[in-house]
mmCIF file of C-alpha atoms in Angstrom:
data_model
loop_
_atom_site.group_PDB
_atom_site.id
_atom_site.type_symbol
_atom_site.label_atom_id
_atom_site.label_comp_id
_atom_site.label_asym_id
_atom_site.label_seq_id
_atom_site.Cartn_x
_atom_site.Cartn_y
_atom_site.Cartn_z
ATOM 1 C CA UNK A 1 8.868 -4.526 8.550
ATOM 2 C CA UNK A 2 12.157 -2.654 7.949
ATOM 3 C CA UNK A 3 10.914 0.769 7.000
ATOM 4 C CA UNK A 4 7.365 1.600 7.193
ATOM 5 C CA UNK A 5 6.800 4.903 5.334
ATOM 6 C CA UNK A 6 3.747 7.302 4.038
ATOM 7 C CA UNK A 7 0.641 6.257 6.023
ATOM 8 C CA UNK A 8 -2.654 7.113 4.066
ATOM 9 C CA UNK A 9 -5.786 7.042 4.766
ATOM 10 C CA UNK A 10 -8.630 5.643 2.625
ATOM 11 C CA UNK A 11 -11.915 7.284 4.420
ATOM 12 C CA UNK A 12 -14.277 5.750 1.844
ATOM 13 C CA UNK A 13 -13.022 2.075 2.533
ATOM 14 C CA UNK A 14 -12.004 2.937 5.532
ATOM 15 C CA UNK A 15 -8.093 1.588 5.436
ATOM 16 C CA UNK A 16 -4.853 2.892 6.367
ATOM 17 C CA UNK A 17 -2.194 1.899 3.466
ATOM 18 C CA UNK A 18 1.630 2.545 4.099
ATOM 19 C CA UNK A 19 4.794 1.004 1.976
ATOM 20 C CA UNK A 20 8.123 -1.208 3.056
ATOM 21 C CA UNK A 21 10.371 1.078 1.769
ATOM 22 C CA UNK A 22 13.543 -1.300 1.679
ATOM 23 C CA UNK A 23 11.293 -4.544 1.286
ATOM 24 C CA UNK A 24 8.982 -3.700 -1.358
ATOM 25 C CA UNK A 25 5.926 -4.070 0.146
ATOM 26 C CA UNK A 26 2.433 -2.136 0.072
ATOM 27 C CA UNK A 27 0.284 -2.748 3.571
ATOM 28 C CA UNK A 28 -2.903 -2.198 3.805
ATOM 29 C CA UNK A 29 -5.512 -2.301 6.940
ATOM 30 C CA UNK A 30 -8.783 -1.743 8.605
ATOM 31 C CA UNK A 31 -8.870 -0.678 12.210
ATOM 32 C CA UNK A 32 -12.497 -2.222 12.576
ATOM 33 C CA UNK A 33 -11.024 -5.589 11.649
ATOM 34 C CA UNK A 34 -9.398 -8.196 13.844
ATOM 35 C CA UNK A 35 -7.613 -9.220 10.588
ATOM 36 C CA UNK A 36 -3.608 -8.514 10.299
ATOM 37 C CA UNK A 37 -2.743 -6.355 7.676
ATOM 38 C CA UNK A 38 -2.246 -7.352 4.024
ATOM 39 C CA UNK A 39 0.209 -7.017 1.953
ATOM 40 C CA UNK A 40 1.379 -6.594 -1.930
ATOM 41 C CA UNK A 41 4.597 -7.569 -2.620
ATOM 42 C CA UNK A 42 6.052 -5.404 -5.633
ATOM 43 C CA UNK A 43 9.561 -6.511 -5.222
ATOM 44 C CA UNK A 44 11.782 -3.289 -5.918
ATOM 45 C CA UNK A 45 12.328 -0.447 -3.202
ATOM 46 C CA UNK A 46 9.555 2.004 -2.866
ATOM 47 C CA UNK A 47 9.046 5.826 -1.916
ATOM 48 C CA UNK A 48 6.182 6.664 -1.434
ATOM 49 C CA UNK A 49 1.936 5.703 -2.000
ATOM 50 C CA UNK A 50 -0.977 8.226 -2.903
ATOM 51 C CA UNK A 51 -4.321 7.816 -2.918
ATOM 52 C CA UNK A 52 -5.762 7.563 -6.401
ATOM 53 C CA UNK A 53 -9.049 7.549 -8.554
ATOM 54 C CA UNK A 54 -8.994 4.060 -8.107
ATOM 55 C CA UNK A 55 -6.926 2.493 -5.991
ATOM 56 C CA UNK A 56 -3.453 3.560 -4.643
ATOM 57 C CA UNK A 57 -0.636 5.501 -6.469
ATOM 58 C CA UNK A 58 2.504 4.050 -5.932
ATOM 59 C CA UNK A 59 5.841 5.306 -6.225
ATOM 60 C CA UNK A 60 8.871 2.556 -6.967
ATOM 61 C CA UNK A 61 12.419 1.915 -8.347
ATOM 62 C CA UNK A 62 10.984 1.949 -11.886
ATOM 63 C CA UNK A 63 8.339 4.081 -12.401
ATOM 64 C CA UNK A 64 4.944 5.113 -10.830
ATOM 65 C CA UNK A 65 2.074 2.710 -11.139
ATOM 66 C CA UNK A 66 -1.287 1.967 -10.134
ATOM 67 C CA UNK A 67 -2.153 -0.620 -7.623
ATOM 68 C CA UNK A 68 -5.286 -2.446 -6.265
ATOM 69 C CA UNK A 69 -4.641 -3.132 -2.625
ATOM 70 C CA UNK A 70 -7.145 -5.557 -3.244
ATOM 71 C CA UNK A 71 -6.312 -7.593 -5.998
ATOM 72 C CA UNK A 72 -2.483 -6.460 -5.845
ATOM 73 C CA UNK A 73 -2.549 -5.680 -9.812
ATOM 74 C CA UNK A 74 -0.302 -2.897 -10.797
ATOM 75 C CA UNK A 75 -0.558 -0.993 -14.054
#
């Protein structure tokens, strides 16, 4: 990781989700888990993530979008 930024956490799925600034990169994790966490790869420098209605809100280079941690589609 080079710069981990804007931990949020999902209650209802129970998940923390925080961005790669520099690397482009969306993480997302349960606690309860003995997974590692996953990532989305967006490719372009990010500021910041939000929860949303559903899904994440994510801030990037080139516009705001929404993401499914999940599936890792952004609209």
């Amino acid at each position: 990781m080079s710069l981990g930024e804007s931990p949020v956490w999902d209650a209802a799925s129970e998940s923390l989700h925080w961005v790669d600034i520099n690397r482009g990169l969306v993480y997302s994790w349960r606690p309860d888990s003995d997974d590692t966490p996953h990532s989305v790869v967006l490719g372009e420098p990010l500021g910041c993530l939000a929860l949303g209605d559903a899904g994440l809100v994510v801030a990037a280079r080139s516009g705001i979008y929404r993401l499914n941690p999940g599936s890792g589609e952004k609209r």
